[in-house]
PDB file of C-alpha atoms in Angstrom:
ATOM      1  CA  UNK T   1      -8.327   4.489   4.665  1.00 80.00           C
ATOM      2  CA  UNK T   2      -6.140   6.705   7.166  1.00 87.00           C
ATOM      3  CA  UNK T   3      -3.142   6.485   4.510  1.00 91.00           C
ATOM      4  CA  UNK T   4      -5.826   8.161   1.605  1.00 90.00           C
ATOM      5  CA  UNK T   5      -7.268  10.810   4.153  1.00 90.00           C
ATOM      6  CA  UNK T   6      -3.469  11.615   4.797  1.00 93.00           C
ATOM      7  CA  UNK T   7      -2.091  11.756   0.799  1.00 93.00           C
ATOM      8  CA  UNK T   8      -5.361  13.794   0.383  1.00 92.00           C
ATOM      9  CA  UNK T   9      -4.508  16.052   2.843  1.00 94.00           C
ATOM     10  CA  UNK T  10      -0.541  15.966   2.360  1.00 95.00           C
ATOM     11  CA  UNK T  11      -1.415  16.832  -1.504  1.00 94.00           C
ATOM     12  CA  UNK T  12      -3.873  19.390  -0.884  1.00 94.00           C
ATOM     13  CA  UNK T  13      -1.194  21.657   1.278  1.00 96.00           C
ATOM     14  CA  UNK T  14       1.784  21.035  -0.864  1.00 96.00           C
ATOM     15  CA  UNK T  15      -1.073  22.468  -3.766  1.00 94.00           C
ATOM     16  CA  UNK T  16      -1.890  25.178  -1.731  1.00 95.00           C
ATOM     17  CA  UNK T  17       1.835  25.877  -0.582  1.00 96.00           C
ATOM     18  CA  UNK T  18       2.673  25.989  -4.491  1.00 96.00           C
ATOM     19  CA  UNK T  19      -0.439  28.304  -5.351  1.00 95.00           C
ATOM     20  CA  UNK T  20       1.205  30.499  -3.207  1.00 95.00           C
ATOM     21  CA  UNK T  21       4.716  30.302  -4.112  1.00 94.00           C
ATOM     22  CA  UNK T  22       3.177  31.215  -7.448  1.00 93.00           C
ATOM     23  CA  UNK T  23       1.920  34.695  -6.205  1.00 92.00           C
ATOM     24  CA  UNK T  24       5.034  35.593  -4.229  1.00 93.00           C
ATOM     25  CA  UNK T  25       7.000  35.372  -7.077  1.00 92.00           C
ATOM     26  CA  UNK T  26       4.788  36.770  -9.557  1.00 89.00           C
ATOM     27  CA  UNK T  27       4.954  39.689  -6.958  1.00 89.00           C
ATOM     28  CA  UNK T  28       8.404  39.726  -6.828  1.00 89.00           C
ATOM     29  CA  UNK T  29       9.025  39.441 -10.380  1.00 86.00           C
ATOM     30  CA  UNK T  30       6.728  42.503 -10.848  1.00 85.00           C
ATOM     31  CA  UNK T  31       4.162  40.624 -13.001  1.00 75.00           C
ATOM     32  CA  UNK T  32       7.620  39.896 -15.178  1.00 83.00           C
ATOM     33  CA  UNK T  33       7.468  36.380 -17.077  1.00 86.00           C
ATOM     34  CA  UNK T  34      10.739  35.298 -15.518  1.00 89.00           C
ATOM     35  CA  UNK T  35      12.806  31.638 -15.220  1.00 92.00           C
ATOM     36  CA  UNK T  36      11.687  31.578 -11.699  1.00 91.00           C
ATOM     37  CA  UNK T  37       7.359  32.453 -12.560  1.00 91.00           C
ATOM     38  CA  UNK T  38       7.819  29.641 -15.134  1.00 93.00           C
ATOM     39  CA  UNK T  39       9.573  26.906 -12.450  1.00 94.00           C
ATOM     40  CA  UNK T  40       7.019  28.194  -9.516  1.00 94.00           C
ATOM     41  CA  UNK T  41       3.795  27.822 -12.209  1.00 94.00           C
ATOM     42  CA  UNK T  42       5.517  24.180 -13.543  1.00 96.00           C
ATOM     43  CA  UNK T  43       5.852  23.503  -9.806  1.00 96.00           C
ATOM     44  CA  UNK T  44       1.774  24.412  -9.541  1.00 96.00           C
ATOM     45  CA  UNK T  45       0.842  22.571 -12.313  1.00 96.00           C
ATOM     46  CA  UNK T  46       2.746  19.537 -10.993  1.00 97.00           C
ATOM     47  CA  UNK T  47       1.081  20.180  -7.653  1.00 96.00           C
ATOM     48  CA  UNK T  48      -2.328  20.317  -9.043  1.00 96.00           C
ATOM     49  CA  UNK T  49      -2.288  17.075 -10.912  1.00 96.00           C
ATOM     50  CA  UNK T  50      -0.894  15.202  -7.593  1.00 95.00           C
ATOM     51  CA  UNK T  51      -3.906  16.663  -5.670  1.00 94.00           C
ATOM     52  CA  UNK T  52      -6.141  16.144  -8.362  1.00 94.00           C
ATOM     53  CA  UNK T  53      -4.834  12.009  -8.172  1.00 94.00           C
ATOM     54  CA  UNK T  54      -5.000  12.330  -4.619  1.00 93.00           C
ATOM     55  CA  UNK T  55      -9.023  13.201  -5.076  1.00 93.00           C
ATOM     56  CA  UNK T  56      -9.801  10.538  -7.648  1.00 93.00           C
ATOM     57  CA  UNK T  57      -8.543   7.951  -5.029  1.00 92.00           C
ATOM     58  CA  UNK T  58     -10.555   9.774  -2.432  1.00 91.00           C
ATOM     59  CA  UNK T  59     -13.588   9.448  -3.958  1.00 91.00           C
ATOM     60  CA  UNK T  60     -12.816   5.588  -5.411  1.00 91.00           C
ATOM     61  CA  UNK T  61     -12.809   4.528  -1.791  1.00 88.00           C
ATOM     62  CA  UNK T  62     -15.888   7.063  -1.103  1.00 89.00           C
ATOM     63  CA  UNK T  63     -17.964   5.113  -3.361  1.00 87.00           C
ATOM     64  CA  UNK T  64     -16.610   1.930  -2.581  1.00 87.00           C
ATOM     65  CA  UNK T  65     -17.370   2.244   1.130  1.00 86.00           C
ATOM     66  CA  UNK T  66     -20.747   3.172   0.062  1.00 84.00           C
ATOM     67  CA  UNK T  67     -21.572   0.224  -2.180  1.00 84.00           C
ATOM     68  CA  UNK T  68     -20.787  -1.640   1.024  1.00 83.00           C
ATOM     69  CA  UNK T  69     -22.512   0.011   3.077  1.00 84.00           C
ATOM     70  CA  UNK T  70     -25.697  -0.100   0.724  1.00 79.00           C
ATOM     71  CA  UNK T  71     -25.271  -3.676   0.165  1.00 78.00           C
ATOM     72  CA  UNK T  72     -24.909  -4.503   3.694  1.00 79.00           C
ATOM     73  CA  UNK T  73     -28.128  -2.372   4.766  1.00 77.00           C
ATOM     74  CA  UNK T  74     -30.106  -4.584   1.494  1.00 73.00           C
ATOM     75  CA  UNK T  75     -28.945  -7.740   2.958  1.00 73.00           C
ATOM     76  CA  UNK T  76     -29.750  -6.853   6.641  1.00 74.00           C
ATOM     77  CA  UNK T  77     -33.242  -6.077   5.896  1.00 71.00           C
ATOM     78  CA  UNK T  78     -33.807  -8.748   3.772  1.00 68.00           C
ATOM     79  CA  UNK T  79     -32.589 -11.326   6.260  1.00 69.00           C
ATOM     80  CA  UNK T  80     -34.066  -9.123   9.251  1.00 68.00           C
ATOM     81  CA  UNK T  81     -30.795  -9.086  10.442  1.00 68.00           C
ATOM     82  CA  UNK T  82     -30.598  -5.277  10.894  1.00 61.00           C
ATOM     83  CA  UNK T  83     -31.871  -3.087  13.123  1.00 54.00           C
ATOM     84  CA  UNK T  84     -34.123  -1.908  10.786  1.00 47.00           C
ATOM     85  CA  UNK T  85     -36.781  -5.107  11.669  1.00 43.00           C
ATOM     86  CA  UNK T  86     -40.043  -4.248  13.918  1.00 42.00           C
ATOM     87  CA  UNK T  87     -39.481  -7.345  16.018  1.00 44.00           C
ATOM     88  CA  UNK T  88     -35.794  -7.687  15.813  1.00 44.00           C
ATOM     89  CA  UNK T  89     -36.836 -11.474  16.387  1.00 47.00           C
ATOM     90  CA  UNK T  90     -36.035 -14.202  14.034  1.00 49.00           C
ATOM     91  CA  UNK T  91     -39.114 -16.131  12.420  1.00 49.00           C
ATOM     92  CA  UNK T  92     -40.859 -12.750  12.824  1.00 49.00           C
ATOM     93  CA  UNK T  93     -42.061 -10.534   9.977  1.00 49.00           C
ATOM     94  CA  UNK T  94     -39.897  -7.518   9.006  1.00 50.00           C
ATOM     95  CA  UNK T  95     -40.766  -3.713   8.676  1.00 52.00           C
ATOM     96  CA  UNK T  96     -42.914  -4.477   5.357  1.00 53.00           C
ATOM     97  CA  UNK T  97     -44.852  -7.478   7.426  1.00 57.00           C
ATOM     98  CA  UNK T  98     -42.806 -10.275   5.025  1.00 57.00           C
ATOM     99  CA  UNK T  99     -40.750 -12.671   6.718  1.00 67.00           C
ATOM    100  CA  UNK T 100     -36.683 -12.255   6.313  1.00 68.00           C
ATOM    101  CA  UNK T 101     -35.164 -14.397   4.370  1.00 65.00           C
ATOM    102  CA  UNK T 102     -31.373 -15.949   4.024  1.00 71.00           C
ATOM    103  CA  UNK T 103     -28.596 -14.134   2.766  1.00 71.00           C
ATOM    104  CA  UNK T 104     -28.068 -16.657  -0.148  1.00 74.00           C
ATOM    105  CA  UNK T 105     -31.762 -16.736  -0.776  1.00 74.00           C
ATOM    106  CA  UNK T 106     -31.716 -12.936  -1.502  1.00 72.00           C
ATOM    107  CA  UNK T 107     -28.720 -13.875  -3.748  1.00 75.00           C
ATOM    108  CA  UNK T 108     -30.630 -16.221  -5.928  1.00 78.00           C
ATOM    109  CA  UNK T 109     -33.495 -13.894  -6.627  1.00 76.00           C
ATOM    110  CA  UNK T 110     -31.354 -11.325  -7.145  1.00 77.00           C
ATOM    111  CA  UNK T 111     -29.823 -13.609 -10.238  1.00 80.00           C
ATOM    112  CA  UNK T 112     -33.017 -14.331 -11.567  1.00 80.00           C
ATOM    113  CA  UNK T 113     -33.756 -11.043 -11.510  1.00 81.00           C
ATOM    114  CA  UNK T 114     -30.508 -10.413 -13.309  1.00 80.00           C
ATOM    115  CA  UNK T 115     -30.861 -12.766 -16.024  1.00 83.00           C
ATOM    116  CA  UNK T 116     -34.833 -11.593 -16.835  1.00 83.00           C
ATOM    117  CA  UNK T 117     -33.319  -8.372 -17.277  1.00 82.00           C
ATOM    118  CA  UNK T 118     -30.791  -9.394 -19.468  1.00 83.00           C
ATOM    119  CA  UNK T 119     -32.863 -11.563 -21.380  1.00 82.00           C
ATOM    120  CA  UNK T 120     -35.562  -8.369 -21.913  1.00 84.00           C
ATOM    121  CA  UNK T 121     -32.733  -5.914 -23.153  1.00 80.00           C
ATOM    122  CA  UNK T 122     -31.411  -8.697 -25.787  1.00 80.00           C
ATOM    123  CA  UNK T 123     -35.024  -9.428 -26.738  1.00 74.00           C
ATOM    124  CA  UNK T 124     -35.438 -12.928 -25.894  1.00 56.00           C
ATOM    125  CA  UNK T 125     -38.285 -14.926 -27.144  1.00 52.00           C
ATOM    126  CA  UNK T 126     -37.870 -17.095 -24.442  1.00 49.00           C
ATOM    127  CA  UNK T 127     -39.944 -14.941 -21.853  1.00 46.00           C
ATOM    128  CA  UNK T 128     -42.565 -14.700 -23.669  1.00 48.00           C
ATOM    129  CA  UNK T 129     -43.015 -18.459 -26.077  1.00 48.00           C
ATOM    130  CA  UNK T 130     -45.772 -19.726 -26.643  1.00 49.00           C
ATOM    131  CA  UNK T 131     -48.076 -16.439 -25.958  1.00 48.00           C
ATOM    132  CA  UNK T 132     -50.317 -14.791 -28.880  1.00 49.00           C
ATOM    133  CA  UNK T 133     -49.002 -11.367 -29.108  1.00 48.00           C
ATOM    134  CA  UNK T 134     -51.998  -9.630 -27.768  1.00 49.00           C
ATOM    135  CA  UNK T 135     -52.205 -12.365 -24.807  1.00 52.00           C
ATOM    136  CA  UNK T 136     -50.028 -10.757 -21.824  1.00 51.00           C
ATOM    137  CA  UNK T 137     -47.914 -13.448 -20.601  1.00 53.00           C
ATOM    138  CA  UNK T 138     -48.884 -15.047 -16.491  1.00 54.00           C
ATOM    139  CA  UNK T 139     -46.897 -13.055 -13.685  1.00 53.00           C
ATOM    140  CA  UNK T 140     -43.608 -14.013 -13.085  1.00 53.00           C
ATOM    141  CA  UNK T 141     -43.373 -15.996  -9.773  1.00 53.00           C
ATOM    142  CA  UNK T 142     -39.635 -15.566  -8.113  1.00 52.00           C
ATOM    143  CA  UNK T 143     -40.398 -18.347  -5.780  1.00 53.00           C
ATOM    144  CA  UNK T 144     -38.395 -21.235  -5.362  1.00 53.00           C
ATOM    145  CA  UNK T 145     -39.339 -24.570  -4.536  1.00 53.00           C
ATOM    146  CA  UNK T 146     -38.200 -23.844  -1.077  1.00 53.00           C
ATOM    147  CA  UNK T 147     -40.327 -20.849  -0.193  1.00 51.00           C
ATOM    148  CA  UNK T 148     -43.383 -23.261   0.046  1.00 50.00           C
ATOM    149  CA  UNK T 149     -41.987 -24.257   3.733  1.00 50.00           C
ATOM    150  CA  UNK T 150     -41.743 -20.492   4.889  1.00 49.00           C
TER     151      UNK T 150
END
C-alpha cells in the first residue's frame, strides 16, 4: 500500500513540476509556439497520463480495501464476533436480539440467496411450480436443517 501512496505522490509532483515547466516556457517563448513549448506540453501530456495511472491504481486498492473492510464488518456481526454485539458474549443474542451465527453458515445463506436471485432474473419456473397463478407461493424459509438446534 506504502509503494501506491508513494507512485501517487511521486506522479502527482513530477505532473505538477511539468505543468509548470509548461508556463515558464510559454513565458519565455513569449506565447511563441516554439520546439521547446511543444517538448515541455509533450512532456505534460506524458506527465498527466502517468498521474492519471497512478490514480486509477489508487483508487483500485481504495475500493478493494473497502470491500474488505465491508465484508469483514458483515461477517463480524453476523457471527457476533465484532464489537458491534450488545453482550460481546458468545451464545448471546446480537444487537438485533438474533443469535450469531458461524462464518460458513452466513456463507451458505448467502448462496441460497444468490441462486434465488439468479433463478428470479432468468425467470425460473422452478420457484414458483406447482402454484395457480393468482395463489402467492408459501414464504421462503432460509433455514437449514441445522438451525433447529440453535
Amino acid at each position: 500500500m506504502d509503494d501506491i501512496v508513494d507512485n501517487l505522490n511521486n506522479a502527482y509532483q513530477e505532473f505538477v513540476a511539468a505543468a509548470a515547466s509548461v508556463l515558464e516556457i510559454k513565458e519565455l517563448a513569449s506565447a511563441q509556439k516554439t520546439i521547446a513549448t511543444d517538448n515541455s506540453l509533450e512532456n505534460f501530456k506524458q506527465k498527466w497520463e502517468l498521474f492519471r495511472v497512478a490514480c486509477d491504481q489508487a483508487e483500485e486498492l481504495v475500493e478493494s480495501v473497502r470491500q474488505r473492510i465491508g465484508s469483514e464488518c458483515l461477517v463480524d456481526e453476523a457471527t457476533g464476533t465484532g464489537s458491534g454485539t450488545v453482550s460481546g458474549k458468545p451464545g448471546q443474542s446480537g444487537p438485533a436480539g438474533l443469535p450469531p451465527i458461524s462464518a460458513v453458515r452466513l456463507e451458505q445463506m448467502s448462496k441460497a440467496v444468490r441462486w434465488l436471485v439468479i433463478e428470479l432474473q432468468h425467470g425460473s419456473g422452478a420457484a414458483s411450480a406447482g402454484h395457480h397463478p393468482h395463489t402467492p407461493p408459501p414464504p421462503f424459509d432460509a433455514r437449514f436443517p441445522d438451525d433447529a438446534a440453535q
